[in-house]
JSON list of C-alpha atoms in Angstrom, two decimals:
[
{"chain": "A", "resi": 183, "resn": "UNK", "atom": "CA", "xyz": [0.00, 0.00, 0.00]},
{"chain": "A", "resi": 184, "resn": "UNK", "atom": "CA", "xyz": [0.96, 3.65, -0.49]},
{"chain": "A", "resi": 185, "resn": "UNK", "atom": "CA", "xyz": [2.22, 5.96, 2.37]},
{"chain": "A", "resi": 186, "resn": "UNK", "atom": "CA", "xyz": [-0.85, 8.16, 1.50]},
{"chain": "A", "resi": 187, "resn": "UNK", "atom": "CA", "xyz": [-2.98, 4.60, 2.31]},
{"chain": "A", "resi": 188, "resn": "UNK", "atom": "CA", "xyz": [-1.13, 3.98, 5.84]},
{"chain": "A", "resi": 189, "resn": "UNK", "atom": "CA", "xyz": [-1.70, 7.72, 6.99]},
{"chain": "A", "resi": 190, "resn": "UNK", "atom": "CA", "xyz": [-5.51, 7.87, 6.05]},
{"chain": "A", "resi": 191, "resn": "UNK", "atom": "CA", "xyz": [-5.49, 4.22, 7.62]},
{"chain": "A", "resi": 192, "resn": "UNK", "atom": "CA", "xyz": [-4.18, 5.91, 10.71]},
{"chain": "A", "resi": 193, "resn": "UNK", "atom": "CA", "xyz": [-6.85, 8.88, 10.83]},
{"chain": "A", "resi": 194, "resn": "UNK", "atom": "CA", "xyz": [-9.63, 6.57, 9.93]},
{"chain": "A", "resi": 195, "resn": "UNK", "atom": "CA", "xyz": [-8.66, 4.98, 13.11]},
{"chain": "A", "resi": 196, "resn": "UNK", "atom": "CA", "xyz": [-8.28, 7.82, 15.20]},
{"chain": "A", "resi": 197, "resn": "UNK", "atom": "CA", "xyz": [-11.23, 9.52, 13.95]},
{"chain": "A", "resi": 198, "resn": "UNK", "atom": "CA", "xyz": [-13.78, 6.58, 14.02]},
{"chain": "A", "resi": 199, "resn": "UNK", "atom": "CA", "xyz": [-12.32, 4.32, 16.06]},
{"chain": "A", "resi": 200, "resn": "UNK", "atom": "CA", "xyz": [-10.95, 0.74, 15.75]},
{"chain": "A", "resi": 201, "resn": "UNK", "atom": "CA", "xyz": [-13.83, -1.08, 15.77]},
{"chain": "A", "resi": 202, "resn": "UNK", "atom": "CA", "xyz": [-15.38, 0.86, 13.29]},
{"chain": "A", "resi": 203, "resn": "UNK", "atom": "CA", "xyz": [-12.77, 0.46, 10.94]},
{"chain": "A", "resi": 204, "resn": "UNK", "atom": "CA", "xyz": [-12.15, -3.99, 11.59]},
{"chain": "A", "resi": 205, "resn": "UNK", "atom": "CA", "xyz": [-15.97, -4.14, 10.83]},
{"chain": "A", "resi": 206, "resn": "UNK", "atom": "CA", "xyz": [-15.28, -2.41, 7.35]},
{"chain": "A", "resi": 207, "resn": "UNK", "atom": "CA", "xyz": [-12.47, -3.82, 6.75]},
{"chain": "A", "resi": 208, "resn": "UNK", "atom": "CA", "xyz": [-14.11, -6.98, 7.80]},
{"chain": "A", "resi": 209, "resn": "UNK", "atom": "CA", "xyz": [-16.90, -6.36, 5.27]},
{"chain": "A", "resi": 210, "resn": "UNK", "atom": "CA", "xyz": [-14.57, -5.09, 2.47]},
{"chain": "A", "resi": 211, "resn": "UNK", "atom": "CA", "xyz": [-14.67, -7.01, -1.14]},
{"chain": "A", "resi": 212, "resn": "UNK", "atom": "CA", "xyz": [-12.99, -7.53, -4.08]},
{"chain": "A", "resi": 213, "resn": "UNK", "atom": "CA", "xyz": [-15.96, -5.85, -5.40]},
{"chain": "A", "resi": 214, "resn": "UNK", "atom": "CA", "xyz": [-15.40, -2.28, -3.28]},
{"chain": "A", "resi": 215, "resn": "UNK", "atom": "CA", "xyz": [-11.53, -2.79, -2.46]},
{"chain": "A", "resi": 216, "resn": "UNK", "atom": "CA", "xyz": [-10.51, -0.42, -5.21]},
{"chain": "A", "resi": 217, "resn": "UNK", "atom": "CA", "xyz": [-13.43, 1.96, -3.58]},
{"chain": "A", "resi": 218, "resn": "UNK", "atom": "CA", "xyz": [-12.31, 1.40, 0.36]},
{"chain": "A", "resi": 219, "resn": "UNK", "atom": "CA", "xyz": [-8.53, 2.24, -0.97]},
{"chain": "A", "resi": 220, "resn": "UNK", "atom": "CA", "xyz": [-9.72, 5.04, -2.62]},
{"chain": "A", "resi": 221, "resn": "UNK", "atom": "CA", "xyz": [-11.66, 6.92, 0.30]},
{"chain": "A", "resi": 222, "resn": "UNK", "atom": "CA", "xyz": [-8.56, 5.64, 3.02]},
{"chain": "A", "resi": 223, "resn": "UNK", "atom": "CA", "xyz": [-6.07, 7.71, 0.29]},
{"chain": "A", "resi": 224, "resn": "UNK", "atom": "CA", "xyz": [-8.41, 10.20, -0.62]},
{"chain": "A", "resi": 225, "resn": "UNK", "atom": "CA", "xyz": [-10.72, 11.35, 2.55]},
{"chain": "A", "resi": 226, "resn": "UNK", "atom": "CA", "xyz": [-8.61, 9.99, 5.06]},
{"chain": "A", "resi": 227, "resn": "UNK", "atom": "CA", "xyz": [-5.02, 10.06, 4.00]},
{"chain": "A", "resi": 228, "resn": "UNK", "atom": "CA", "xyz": [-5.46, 13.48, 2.03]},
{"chain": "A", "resi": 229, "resn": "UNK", "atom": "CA", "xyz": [-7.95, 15.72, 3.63]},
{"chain": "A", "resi": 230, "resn": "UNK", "atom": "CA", "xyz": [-8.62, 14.46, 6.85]},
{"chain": "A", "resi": 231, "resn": "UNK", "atom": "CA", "xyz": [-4.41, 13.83, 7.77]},
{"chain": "A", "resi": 232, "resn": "UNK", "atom": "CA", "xyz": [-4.28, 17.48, 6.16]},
{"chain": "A", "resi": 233, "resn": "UNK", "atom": "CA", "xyz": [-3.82, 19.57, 9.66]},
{"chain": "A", "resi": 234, "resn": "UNK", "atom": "CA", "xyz": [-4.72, 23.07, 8.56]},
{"chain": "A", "resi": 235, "resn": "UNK", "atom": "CA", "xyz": [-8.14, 22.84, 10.30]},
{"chain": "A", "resi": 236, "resn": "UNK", "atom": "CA", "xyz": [-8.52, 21.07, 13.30]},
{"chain": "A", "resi": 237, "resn": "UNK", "atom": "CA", "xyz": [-10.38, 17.25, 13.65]},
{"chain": "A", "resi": 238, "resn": "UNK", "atom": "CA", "xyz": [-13.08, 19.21, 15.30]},
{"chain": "A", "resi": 239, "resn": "UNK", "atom": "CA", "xyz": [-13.36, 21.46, 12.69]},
{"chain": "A", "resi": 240, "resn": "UNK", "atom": "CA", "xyz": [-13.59, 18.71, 9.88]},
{"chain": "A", "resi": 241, "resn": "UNK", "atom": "CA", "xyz": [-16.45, 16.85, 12.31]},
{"chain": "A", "resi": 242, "resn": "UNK", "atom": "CA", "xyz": [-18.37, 19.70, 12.35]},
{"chain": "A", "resi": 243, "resn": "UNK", "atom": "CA", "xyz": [-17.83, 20.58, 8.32]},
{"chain": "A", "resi": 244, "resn": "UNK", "atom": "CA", "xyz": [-18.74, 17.44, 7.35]},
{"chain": "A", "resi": 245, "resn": "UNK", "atom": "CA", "xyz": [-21.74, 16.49, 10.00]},
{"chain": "A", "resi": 246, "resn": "UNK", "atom": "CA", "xyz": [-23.07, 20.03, 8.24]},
{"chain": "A", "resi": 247, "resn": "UNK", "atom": "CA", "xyz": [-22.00, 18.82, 4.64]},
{"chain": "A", "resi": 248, "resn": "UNK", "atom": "CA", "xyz": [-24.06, 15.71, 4.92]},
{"chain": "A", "resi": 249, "resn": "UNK", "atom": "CA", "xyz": [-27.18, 17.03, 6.26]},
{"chain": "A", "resi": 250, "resn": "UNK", "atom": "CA", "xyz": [-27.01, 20.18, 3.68]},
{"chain": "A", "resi": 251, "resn": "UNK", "atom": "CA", "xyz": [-26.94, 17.44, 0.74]},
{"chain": "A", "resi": 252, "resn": "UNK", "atom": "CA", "xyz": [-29.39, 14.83, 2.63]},
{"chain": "A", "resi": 253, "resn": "UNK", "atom": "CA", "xyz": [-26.62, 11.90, 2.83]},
{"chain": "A", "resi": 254, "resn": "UNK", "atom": "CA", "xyz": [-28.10, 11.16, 6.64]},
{"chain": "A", "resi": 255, "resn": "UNK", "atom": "CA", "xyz": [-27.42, 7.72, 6.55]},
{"chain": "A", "resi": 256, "resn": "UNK", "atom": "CA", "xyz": [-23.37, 8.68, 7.37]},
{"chain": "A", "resi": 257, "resn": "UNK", "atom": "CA", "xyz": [-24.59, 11.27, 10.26]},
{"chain": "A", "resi": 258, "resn": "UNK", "atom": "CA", "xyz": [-24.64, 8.39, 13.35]},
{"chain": "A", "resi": 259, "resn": "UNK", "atom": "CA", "xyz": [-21.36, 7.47, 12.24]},
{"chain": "A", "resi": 260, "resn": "UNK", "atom": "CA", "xyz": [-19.94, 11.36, 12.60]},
{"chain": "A", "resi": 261, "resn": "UNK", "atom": "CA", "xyz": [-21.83, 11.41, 15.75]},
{"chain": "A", "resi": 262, "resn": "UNK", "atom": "CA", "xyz": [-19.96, 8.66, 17.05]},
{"chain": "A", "resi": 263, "resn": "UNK", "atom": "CA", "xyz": [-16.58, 10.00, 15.84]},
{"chain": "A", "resi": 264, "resn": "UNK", "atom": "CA", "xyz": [-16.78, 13.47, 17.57]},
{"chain": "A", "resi": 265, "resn": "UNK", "atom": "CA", "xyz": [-15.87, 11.65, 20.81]},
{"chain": "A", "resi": 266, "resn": "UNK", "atom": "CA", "xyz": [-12.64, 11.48, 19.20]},
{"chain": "A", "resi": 267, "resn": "UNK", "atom": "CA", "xyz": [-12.85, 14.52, 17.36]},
{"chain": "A", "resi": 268, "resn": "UNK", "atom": "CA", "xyz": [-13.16, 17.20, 20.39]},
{"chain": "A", "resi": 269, "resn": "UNK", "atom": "CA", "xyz": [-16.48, 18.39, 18.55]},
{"chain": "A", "resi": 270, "resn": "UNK", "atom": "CA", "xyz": [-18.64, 18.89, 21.29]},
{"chain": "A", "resi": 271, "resn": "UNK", "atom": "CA", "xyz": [-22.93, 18.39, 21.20]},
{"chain": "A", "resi": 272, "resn": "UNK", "atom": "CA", "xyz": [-22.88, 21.99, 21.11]},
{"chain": "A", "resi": 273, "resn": "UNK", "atom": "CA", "xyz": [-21.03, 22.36, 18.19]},
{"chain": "A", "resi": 274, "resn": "UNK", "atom": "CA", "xyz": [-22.91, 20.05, 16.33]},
{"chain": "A", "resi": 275, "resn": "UNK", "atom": "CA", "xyz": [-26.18, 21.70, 16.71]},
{"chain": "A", "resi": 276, "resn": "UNK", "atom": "CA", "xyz": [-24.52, 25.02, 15.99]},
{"chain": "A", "resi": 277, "resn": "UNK", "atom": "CA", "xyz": [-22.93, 23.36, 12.76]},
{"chain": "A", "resi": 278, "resn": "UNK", "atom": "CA", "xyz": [-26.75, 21.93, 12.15]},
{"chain": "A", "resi": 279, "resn": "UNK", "atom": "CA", "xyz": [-28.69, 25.33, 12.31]},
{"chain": "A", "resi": 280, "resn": "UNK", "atom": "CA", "xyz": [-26.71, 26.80, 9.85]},
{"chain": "A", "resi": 281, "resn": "UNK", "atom": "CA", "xyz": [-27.70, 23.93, 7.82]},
{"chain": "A", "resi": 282, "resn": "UNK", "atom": "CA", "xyz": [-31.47, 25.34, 9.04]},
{"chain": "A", "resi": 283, "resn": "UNK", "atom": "CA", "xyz": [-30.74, 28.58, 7.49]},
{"chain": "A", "resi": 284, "resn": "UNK", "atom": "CA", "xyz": [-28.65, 27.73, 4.99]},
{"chain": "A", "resi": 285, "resn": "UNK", "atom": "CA", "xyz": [-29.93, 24.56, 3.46]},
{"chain": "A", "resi": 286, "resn": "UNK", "atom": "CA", "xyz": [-33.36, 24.01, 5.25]},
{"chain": "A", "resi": 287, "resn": "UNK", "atom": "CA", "xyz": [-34.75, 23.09, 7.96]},
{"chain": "A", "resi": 288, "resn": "UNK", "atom": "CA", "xyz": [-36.04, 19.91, 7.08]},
{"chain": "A", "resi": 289, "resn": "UNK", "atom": "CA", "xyz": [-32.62, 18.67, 6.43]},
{"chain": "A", "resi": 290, "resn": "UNK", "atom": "CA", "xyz": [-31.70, 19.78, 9.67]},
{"chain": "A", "resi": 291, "resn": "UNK", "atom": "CA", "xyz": [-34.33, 19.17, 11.91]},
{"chain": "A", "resi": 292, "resn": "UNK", "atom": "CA", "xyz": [-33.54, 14.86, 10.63]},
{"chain": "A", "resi": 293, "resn": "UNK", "atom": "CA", "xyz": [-30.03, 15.78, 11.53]},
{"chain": "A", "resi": 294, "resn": "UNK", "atom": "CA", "xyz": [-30.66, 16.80, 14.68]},
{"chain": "A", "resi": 295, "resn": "UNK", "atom": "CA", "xyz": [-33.22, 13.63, 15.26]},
{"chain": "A", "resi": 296, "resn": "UNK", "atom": "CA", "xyz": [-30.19, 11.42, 14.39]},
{"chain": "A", "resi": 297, "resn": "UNK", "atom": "CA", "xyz": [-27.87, 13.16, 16.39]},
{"chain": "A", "resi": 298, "resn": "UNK", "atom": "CA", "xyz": [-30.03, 12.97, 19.48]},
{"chain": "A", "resi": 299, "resn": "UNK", "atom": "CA", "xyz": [-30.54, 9.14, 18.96]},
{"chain": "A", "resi": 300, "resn": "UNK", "atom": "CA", "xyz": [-27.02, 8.49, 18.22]},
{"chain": "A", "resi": 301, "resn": "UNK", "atom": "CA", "xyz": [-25.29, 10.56, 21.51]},
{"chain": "A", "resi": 302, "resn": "UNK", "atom": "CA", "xyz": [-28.23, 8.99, 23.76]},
{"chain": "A", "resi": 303, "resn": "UNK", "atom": "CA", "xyz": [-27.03, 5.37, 22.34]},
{"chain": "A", "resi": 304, "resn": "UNK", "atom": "CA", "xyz": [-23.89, 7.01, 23.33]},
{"chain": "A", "resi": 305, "resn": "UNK", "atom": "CA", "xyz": [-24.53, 7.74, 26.55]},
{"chain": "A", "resi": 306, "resn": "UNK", "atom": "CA", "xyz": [-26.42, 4.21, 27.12]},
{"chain": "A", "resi": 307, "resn": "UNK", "atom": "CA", "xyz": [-22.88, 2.80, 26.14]},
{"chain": "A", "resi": 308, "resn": "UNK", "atom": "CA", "xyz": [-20.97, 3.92, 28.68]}
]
């Protein structure tokens, strides 16, 4: 693998955690290998590893990012990942009502749904 691979291998750890990561791996193909590859080089090795804005920064760009353009299915997972992130539940809903005025509140009131469900599975965690 590439150097660009084993950095974005070690921020998609960091950010989402191991056992996120085993389970994809786990899951991987020869079908989406070429995809997984591309997204650990590309998202994770490239922009995420980039450190000109902070992890907490990036959380709360993309948790915005993907309720702006309706990918929710992704949100629990970003959730999840701001305990490692340093975004705090605060920050998310700020990042999430400019989504309201920018984007629509539709789009952010399900964001905000998903984040409540997702920290209070949090919190039932620990």
């Amino acid at each position: 693998m590439s150097e660009r691979f084993d950095k974005g291998m070690a921020t998609r750890r960091a950010v989402l955690g191991d056992a996120h990561v085993d389970r994809a791996e786990a899951n991987k193909s020869a079908f989406d290998k070429p995809f997984q590859s591309m997204i650990t080089e590309g998202a994770w090795g490239t922009l995420w590893s980039d450190d000109t804005i902070s992890r907490r920064e990036r959380s709360m760009l993309t948790l915005a990012l993907l309720a702006a353009t309706g990918n929710f299915e992704e949100i629990p997972m970003h959730i999840r990942a701001t305990a490692n992130t340093g975004a705090t539940p605060e920050d998310v809903l700020q990042a999430f009502m400019h989504v309201a005025v920018y984007a629509g509140v539709p789009k952010a009131n399900h964001a905000i749904k998903l984040a409540k469900q997702t920290y209070a599975e949090m919190e039932d965690a620990t």
